[in-house]
XYZ file of C-alpha atoms in Angstrom:
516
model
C -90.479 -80.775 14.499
C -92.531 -82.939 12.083
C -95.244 -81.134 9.857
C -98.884 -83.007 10.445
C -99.856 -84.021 6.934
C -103.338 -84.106 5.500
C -103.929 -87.027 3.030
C -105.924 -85.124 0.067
C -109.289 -87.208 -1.012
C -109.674 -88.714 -4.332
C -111.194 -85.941 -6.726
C -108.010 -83.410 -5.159
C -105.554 -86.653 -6.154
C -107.277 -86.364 -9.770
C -107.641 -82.553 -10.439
C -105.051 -81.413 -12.774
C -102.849 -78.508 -12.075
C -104.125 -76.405 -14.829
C -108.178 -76.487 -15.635
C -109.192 -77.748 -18.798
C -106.181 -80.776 -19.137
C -108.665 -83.816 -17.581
C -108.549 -85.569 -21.236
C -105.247 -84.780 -22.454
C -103.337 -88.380 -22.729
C -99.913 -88.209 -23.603
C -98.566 -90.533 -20.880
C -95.847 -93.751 -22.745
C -97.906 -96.977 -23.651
C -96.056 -100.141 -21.706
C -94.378 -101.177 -25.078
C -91.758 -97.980 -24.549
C -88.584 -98.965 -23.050
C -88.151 -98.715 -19.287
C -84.525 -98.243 -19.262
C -82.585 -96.713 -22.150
C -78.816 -95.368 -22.739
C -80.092 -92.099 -20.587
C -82.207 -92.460 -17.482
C -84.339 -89.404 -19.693
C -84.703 -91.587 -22.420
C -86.861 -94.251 -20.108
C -90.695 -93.790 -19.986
C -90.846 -92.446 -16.106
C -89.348 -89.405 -17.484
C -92.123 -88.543 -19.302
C -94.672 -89.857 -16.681
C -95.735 -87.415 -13.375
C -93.849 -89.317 -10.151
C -96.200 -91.170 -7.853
C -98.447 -88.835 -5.566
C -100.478 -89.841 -3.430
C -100.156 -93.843 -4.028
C -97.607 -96.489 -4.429
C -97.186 -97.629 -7.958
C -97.712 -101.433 -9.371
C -94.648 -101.566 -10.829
C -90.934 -101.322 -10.177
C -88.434 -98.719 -11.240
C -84.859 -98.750 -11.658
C -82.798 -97.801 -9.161
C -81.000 -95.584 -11.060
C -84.185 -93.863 -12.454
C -85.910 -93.858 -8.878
C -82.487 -92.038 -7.756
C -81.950 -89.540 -10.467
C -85.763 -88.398 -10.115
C -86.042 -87.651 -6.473
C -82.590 -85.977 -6.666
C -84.288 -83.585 -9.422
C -86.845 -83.249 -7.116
C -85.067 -82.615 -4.167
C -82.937 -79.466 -6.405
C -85.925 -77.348 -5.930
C -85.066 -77.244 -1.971
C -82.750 -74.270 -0.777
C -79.304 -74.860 0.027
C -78.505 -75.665 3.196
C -75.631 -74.044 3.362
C -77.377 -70.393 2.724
C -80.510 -71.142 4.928
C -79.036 -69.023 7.921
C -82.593 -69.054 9.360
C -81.263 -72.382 10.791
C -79.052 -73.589 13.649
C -78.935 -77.207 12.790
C -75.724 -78.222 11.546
C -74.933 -78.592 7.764
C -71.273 -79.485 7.512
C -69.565 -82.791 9.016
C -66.135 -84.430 7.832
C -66.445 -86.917 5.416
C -64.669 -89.420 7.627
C -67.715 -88.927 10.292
C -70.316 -88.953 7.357
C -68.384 -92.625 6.421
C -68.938 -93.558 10.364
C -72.243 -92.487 10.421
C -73.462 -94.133 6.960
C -72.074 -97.107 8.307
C -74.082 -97.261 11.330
C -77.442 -96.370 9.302
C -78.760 -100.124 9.966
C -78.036 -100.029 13.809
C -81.201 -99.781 16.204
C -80.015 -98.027 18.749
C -82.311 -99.258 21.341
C -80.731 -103.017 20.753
C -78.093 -102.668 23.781
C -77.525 -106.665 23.670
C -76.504 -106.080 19.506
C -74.596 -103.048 19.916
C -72.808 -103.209 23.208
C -70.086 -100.911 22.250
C -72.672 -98.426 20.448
C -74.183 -98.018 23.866
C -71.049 -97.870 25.770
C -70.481 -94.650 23.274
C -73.764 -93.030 24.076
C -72.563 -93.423 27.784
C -69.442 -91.374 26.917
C -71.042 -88.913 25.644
C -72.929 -88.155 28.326
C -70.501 -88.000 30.726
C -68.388 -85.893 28.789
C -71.538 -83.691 27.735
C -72.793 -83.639 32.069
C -68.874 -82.599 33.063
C -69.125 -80.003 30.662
C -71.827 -78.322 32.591
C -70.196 -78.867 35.689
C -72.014 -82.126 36.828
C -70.883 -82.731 40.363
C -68.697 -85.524 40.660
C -66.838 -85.036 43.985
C -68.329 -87.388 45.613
C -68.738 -91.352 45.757
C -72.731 -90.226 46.409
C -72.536 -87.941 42.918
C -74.092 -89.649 40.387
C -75.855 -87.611 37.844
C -78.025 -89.450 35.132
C -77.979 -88.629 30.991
C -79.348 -89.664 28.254
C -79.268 -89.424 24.296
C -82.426 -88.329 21.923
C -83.907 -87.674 18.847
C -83.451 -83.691 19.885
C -84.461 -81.022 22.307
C -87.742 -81.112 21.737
C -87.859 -84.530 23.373
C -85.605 -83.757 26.040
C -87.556 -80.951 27.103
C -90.625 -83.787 27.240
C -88.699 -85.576 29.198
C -87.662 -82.712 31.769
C -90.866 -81.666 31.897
C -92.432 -85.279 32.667
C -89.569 -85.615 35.398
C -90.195 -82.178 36.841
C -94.091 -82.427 37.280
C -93.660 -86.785 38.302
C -91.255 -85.115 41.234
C -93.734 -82.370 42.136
C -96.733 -84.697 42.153
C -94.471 -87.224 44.628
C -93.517 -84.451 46.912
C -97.795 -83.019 46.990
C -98.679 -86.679 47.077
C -96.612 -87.444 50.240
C -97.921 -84.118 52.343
C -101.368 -84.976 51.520
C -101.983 -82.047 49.374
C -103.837 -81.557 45.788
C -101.866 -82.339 42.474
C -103.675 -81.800 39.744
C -102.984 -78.250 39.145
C -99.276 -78.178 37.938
C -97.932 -75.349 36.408
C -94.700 -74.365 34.496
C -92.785 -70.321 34.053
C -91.026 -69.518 31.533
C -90.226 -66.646 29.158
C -93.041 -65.924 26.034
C -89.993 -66.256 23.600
C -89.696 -69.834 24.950
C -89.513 -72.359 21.143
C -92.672 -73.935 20.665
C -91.922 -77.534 21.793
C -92.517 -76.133 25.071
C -95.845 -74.926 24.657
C -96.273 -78.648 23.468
C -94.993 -80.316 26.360
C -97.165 -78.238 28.505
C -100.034 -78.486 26.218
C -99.686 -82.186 25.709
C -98.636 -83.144 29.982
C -101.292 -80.682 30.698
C -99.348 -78.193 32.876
C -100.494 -74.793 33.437
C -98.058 -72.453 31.200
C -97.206 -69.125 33.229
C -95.556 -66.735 30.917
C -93.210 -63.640 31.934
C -93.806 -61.588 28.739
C -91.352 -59.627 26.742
C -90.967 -56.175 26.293
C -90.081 -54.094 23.621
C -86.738 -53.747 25.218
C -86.498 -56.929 26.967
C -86.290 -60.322 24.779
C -85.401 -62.317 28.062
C -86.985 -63.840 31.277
C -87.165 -60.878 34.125
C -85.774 -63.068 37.099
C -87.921 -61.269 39.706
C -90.721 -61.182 37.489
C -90.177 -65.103 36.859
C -89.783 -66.083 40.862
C -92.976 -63.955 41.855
C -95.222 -66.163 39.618
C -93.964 -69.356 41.262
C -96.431 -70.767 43.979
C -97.237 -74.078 45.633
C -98.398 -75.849 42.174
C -95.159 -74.913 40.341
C -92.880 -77.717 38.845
C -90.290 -75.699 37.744
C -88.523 -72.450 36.049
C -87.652 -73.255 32.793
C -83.978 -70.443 31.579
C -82.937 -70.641 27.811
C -79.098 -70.569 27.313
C -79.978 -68.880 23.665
C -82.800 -67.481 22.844
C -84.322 -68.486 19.632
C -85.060 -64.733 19.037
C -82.016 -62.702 20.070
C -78.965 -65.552 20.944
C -79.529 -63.722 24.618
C -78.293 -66.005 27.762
C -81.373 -65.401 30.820
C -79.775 -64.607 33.574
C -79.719 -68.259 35.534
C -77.920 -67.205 38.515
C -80.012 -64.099 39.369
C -82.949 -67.037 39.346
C -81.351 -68.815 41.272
C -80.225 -66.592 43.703
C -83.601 -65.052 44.283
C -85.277 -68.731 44.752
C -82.315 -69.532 47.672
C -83.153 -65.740 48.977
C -86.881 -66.214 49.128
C -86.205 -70.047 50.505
C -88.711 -70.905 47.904
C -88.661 -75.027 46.966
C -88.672 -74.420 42.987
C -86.501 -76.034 40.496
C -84.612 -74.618 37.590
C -84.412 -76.433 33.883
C -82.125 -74.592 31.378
C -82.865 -74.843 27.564
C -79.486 -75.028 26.269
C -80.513 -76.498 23.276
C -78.726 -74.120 21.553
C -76.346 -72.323 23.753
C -75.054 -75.770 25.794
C -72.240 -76.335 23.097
C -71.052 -72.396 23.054
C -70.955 -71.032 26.381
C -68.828 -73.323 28.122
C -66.192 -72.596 25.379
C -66.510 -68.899 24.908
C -67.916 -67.560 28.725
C -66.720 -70.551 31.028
C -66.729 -68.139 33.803
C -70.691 -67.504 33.301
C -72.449 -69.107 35.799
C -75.623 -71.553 34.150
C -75.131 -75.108 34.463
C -74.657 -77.389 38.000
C -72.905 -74.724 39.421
C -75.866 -73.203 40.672
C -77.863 -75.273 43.066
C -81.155 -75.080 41.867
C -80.297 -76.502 38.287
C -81.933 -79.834 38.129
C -81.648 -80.557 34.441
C -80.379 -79.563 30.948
C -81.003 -80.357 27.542
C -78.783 -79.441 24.555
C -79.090 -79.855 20.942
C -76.193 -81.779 19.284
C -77.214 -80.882 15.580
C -76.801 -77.097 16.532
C -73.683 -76.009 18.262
C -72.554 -79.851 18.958
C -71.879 -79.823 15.050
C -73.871 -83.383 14.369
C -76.243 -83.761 11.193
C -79.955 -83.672 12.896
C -80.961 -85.210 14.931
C -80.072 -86.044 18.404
C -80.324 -84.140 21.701
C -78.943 -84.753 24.894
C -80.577 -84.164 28.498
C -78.494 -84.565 32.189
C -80.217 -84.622 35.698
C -78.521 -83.507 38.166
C -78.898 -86.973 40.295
C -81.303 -89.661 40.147
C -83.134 -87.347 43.000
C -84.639 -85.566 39.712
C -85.632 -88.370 37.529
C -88.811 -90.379 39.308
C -88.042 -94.253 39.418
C -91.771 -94.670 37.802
C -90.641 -92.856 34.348
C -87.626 -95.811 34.221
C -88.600 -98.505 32.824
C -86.610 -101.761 33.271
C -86.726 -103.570 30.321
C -85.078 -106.688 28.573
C -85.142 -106.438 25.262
C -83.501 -108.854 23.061
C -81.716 -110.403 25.729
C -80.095 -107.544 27.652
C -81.223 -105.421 30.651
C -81.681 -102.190 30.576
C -83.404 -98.953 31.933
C -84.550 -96.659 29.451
C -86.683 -93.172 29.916
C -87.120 -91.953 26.392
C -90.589 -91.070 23.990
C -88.766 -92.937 21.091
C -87.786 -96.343 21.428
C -86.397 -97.504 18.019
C -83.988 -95.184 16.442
C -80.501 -94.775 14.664
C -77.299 -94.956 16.094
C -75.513 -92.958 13.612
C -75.966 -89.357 15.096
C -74.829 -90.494 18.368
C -71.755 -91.791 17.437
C -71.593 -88.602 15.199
C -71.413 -86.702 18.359
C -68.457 -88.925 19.449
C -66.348 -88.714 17.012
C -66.826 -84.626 17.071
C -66.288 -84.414 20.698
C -62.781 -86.929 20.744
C -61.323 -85.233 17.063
C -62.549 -81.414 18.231
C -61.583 -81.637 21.958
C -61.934 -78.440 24.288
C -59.200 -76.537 22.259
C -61.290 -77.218 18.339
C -64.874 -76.783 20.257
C -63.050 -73.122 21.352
C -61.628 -71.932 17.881
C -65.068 -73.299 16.451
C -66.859 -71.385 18.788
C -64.634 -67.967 18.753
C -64.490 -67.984 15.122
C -68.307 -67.706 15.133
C -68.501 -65.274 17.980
C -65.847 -62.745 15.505
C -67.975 -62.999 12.907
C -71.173 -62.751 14.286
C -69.402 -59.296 15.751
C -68.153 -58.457 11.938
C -71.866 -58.725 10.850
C -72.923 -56.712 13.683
C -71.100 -54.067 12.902
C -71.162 -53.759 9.003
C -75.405 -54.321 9.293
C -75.265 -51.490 11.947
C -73.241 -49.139 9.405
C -75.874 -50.048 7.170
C -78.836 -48.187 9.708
C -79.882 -51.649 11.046
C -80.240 -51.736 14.510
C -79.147 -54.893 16.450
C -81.079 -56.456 18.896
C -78.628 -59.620 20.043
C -75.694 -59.413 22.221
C -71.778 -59.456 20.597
C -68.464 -60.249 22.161
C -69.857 -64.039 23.171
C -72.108 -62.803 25.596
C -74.958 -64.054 23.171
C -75.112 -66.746 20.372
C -73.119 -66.667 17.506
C -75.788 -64.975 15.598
C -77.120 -61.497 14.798
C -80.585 -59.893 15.239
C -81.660 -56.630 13.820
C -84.143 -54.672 12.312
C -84.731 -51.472 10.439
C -84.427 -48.721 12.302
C -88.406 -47.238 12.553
C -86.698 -43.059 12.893
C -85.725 -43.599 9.033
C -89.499 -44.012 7.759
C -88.453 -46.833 5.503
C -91.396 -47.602 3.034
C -90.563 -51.288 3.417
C -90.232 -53.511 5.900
C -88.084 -56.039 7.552
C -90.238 -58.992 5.404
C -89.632 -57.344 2.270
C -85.571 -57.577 2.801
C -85.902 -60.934 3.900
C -88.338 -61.667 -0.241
C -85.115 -60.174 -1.420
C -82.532 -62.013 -0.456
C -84.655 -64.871 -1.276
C -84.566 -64.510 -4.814
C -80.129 -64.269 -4.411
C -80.851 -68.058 -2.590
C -80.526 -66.037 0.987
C -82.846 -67.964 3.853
C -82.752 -64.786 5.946
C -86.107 -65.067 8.088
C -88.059 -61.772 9.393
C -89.921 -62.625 12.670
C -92.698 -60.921 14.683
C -91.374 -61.050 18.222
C -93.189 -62.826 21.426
C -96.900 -61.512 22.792
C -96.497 -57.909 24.225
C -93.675 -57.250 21.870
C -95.352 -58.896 18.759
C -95.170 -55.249 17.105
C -91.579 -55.744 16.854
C -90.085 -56.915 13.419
C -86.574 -58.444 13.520
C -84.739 -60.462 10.882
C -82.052 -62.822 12.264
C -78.541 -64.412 10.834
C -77.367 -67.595 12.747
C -73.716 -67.915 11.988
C -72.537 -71.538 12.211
C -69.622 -73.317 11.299
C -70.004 -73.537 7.310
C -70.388 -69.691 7.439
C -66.867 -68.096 6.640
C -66.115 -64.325 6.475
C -65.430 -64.598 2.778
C -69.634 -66.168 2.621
C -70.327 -63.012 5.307
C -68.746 -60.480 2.959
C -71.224 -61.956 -0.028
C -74.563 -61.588 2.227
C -73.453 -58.078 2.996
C -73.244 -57.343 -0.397
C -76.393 -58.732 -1.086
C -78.227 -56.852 1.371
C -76.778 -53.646 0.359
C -78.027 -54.190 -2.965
C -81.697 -55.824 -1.687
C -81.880 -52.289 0.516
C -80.585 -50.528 -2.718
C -83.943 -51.736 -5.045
C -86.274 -51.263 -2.137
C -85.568 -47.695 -2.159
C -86.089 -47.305 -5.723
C -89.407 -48.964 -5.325
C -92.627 -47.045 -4.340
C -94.707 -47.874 -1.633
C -96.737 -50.221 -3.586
C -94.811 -51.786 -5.644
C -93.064 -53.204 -2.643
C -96.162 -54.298 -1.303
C -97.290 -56.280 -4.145
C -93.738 -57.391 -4.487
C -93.967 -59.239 -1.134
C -97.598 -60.399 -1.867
C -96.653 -62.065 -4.621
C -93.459 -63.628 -3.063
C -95.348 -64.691 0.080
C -98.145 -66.582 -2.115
C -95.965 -67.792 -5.275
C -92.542 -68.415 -4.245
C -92.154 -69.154 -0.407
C -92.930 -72.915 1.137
C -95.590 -71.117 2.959
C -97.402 -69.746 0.688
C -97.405 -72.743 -1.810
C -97.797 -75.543 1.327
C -100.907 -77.335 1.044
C -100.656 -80.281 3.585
C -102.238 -78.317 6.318
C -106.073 -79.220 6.887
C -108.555 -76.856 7.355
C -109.792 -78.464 10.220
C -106.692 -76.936 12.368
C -106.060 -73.585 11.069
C -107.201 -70.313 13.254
C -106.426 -72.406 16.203
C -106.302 -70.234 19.404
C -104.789 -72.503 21.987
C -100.810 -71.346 21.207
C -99.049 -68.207 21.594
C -99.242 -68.044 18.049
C -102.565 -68.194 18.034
C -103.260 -65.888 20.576
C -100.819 -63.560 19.565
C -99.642 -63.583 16.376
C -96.451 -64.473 17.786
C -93.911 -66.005 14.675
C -92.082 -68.524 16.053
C -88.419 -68.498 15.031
C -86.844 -71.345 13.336
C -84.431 -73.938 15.448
C-alpha cells in the first residue's frame, strides 16, 4: 500500500522547525570544500538535505550515500517490526540474483525470454500447490505474477464482476448493481477494489467471539447481483483459516450459482505445508481464484503476488489484452505494466532451493514457536485470541484479560516495547467487535526462539512498570508516545482535505486496520 502524499506550499517549505530561527545564517559559503578526507568534513554535512525541491548542484556519491543511510537509521529494524508479515530475510546468493536483475522490465517478454519462461514456472508450481486440476487435456488453469495481493485481489475482483455482468448480459437481465460478501476483518485493499470497481460491499460482521466469516451467515446474503464470496486463508487479525468448505458446501446444497475467491495472501504459502489435508484451494468446486502474497509466507523481499484461475472460464477474454510490445506477442491482464523482474525470480530460486521438504521445516518451525509464545504470553494472564497447532498462522493474538482490572491497556504495552525497538501493534478489532483490543506477534522466518525468549522478557518487564505506574501516569505516558515518538503521530503528509472520511470501515467504525 502506497501512502498519498500532500506536497506542502511554499511558506510550510520555508517555516523553520523552531520559531524565532528565520534569520539565523550559518549555512557553508561555496568557497568550502565539497569533498574532504571525511564525507563530515564536506559542506552538505553542515547543510539541511533537500526537501521539498531538487538541488542545482551535484553531490558526491559517496556523500549522497552516507546521508540517506543516516537518514534511513532513524527507521525501525525490520527484523523486530513483528507487526509485519512481509519477509525480511533472503540468502545472499538470491539477494546477488535479484540485484542483478534490478535493470530488467519485466513486461519486455521479447528481451527477457527466459525471465518470462520463469514467471511461467512459478505459476504452475504455485496453481499445483493449491490443487489446480490438471487431469485432463481440457484443464488448463491460468496464473499470473504481480506487484502483490492487493493487485491480485483487483484483478479477481475485475474478473469476478466482468463474468457476472456476461452471464446478466446474456439472460437479458440488469447489471449494474454488483455486489461482493465478505468478512468485516477483510484487509483494506478490498474495500478499495470494491470502492474503486464500484461493487456493492456486503459485510458478515464479527463478533466478540467470532473473528471469521459465519458460512451460513455469508451464503444467506448472496442474491442474484452477487459476483462472488470472497474466504481469507489468514486473517489479518487472528491468523484464523474461514471455513472454505462449509461455503462451499452450503452454495452446492442451496444450488445457488455463486463463486468463491480465497485471500491467501497470507496463508497460501503455510497451509499446504502444515494442514495439506484442509480442504481450501481447487479442491472444492466453487473456488474460482486465489491470490497469495510471495513477500509473506513465500519468503521473497516485497513485492510480488501471485493470482491462479481456475480455467480461462473465470478470466473474461475482454480483460486480456493482446499486445506486441517490443516485438513479441503476448497477453497480459495486469494494473501495472512496467515493473522489475527481480522479485519474481526471487520467488524461483526460493521455491527450487526450499522444495516441499524446506517450505515444511520453514513452516513447522514457525507453527512451534508461535505455540511457545502462546503459551508463555498465556502464563503471563494474556488471553489468546488466534488458533495454535497450525490450524492458524504462524502468529499469536492476545489481549489483556478485562477480569484483572488492569489500569492500562493493550496500547500502552505495545508504547513499551517500543521504546526496547519492539514493533508490537495493538489493534481495535472489525465493526461490531471494534470494542475489542488485541495486540498481535507475526512470527516469520528471521524470528528464532532464542529472539522469542528476548520479547518475552521484554514484555514481562513492560507489564512490570505499568503496574508500578498510576492510572495517569500511564495515560500521559501513551499520549505523549502516540504524538512524539510514533510515525503516526509525527506524519504530516496527510492533507486535510481527506481526513474524517466516512466512506471505509474505518471510517465508519473506528475499525484499525491491521498491518500486512
Amino acid at each position: 500500500m502506497v501512502h498519498l502524499a500532500s506536497v506542502p506550499n511554499d511558506k510550510a517549505t520555508k517555516t523553520p522547525l523552531v520559531k524565532g530561527m528565520e534569520n539565523l545564517n550559518i549555512e557553508p559559503n561555496d568557497q568550502e570544500d565539497e569533498v574532504t578526507a571525511s564525507v563530515y568534513g564536506s559542506r552538505f554535512a553542515a547543510e539541511s538535505l533537500p526537501l521539498h525541491e531538487m538541488p542545482e548542484r551535484e553531490m558526491p556519491k559517496e556523500v549522497a550515500y552516507r546521508m540517506i543511510k543516516d537518514d534511513l537509521s532513524l527507521d525501525g529494524n525490520p527484523m523486530l517490526n513483528l507487526a509485519s508479515f512481509v519477509t525480511t530475510y533472503m540468502e545472499e546468493e538470491v539477494e546477488k540474483l535479484m540485484a542483478e536483475a534490478l535493470p530488467k522490465n519485466f513486461i519486455d517478454y521479447e528481451e527477457y525470454p527466459q525471465t518470462a519462461d520463469i514467471q511461467n514456472r512459478c505459476v504452475s508450481m504455485i496453481a499445483r500447490m493449491f490443487n489446480a486440476p490438471t487431469q485432463s487435456d481440457d484443464d488448463n488453469a491460468m496464473g499470473t505474477s504481480t506487484v502483490g495481493s492487493s493487485e491480485a485481489i483487483m484483478l479477481g475482483t475485475l474478473a469476478m464482476k466482468k463474468r457476472w455482468q456476461n452471464k446478466r448480459k446474456a439472460a437479458g437481465k440488469d447489471y449494474s448493481k454488483p455486489n461482493i460478501v465478505m468478512n468485516s476483518a477483510v484487509q483494506v485493499c478490498w474495500e478499495k477494489a470494491a470502492r474503486y470497481f464500484e461493487v456493492e460491499e456486503r459485510y458478515v460482521f464479527c463478533t466478540e467471539d467470532r473473528y471469521v466469516i459465519d458460512p451460513e451467515e455469508a451464503v444467506k446474503l448472496v442474491d442474484e447481483n452477487t459476483i462472488g464470496i470472497c474466504a481469507i486463508i489468514g486473517t489479518t487479525y487472528t491468523g484464523e483459516y474461514e471455513d472454505v468448505k462449509a461455503i462451499n458446501d452450503l452454495l452446492i446444497e442451496k444450488k445457488i450459482d455463486c463463486p468463491i475467491h480465497v485471500d491467501a495472501a497470507s496463508g497460501g504459502f503455510v497451509a499446504p505445508f502444515v494442514v495439506p489435508e484442509l480442504p481450501w484451494d481447487f479442491r472444492l468446486e466453487k473456488v474460482i481464484s486465489i491470490n497469495v502474497s510471495g513477500h509473506k509466507y513465500g519468503l521473497v523481499y516485497p513485492g510480488v503476488g501471485w493470482i491462479v484461475w481456475r480455467s480461462p472460464e473465470y478470466l473474461p477474454k475482454e480483460l486480456v489484452f493482446n499486445i506486441n510490445y517490443l516485438g513479441a506477442d503476448q497477453a497480459s491482464f495486469t494494473l501495472n505494466f512496467s515493473k522489475g523482474a527481480s522479485q519474481v525470480i526471487g520467488q524461483y530460486y526460493q521455491m527450487i532451493r526450499l522444495g516441499k521438504h524446506g517450505y515444511r521445516s520453514i513452516m513447522m518451525n514457525l507453527t512451534r514457536t508461535a505455540d511457545y509464545l502462546a503459551a508463555n504470553l498465556e502464563n503471563l494472564g494474556f488471553l489468546i485470541m488466534s488458533k495454535g497447532g497450525g490450524k492458524g498462522l504462524p502468529l499469536v493474538a492476545f489481549r489483556l484479560d478485562p477480569k484483572a482490572k488492569h489500569h492500562y491497556d493493550e496500547f500502552a504495552v505495545a508504547h513499551h516495547l517500543r521504546e526496547r525497538g519492539w514493533v508490537v501493534p495493538a489493534y481495535t478489532m472489525a465493526p461490531h467487535s471494534e470494542k475489542l483490543k488485541l495486540m498481535r506477534v507475526v512470527v516469520r522466518e528471521d524470528f528464532s526462539r532464542s529472539r522469542c525468549d528476548t520479547l518475552i522478557n521484554d514484555i514481562k518487564l513492560s507489564l512490570d512498570t505499568l503496574k508500578e505506574m498510576d492510572a495517569e501516569t500511564v495515560k500521559q505516558h501513551t499520549t505523549h508516545v502516540k504524538h512524539h515518538s510514533t510515525a503516526s503521530g509525527k506524519s504530516k503528509h496527510n492533507h486535510p482535505h481527506y481526513k474524517n472520511e466516512k466512506h471505509s470501515l474505518q471510517g465508519k467504525h473506528g475499525k484499525t486496520h491491521a498491518i500486512c
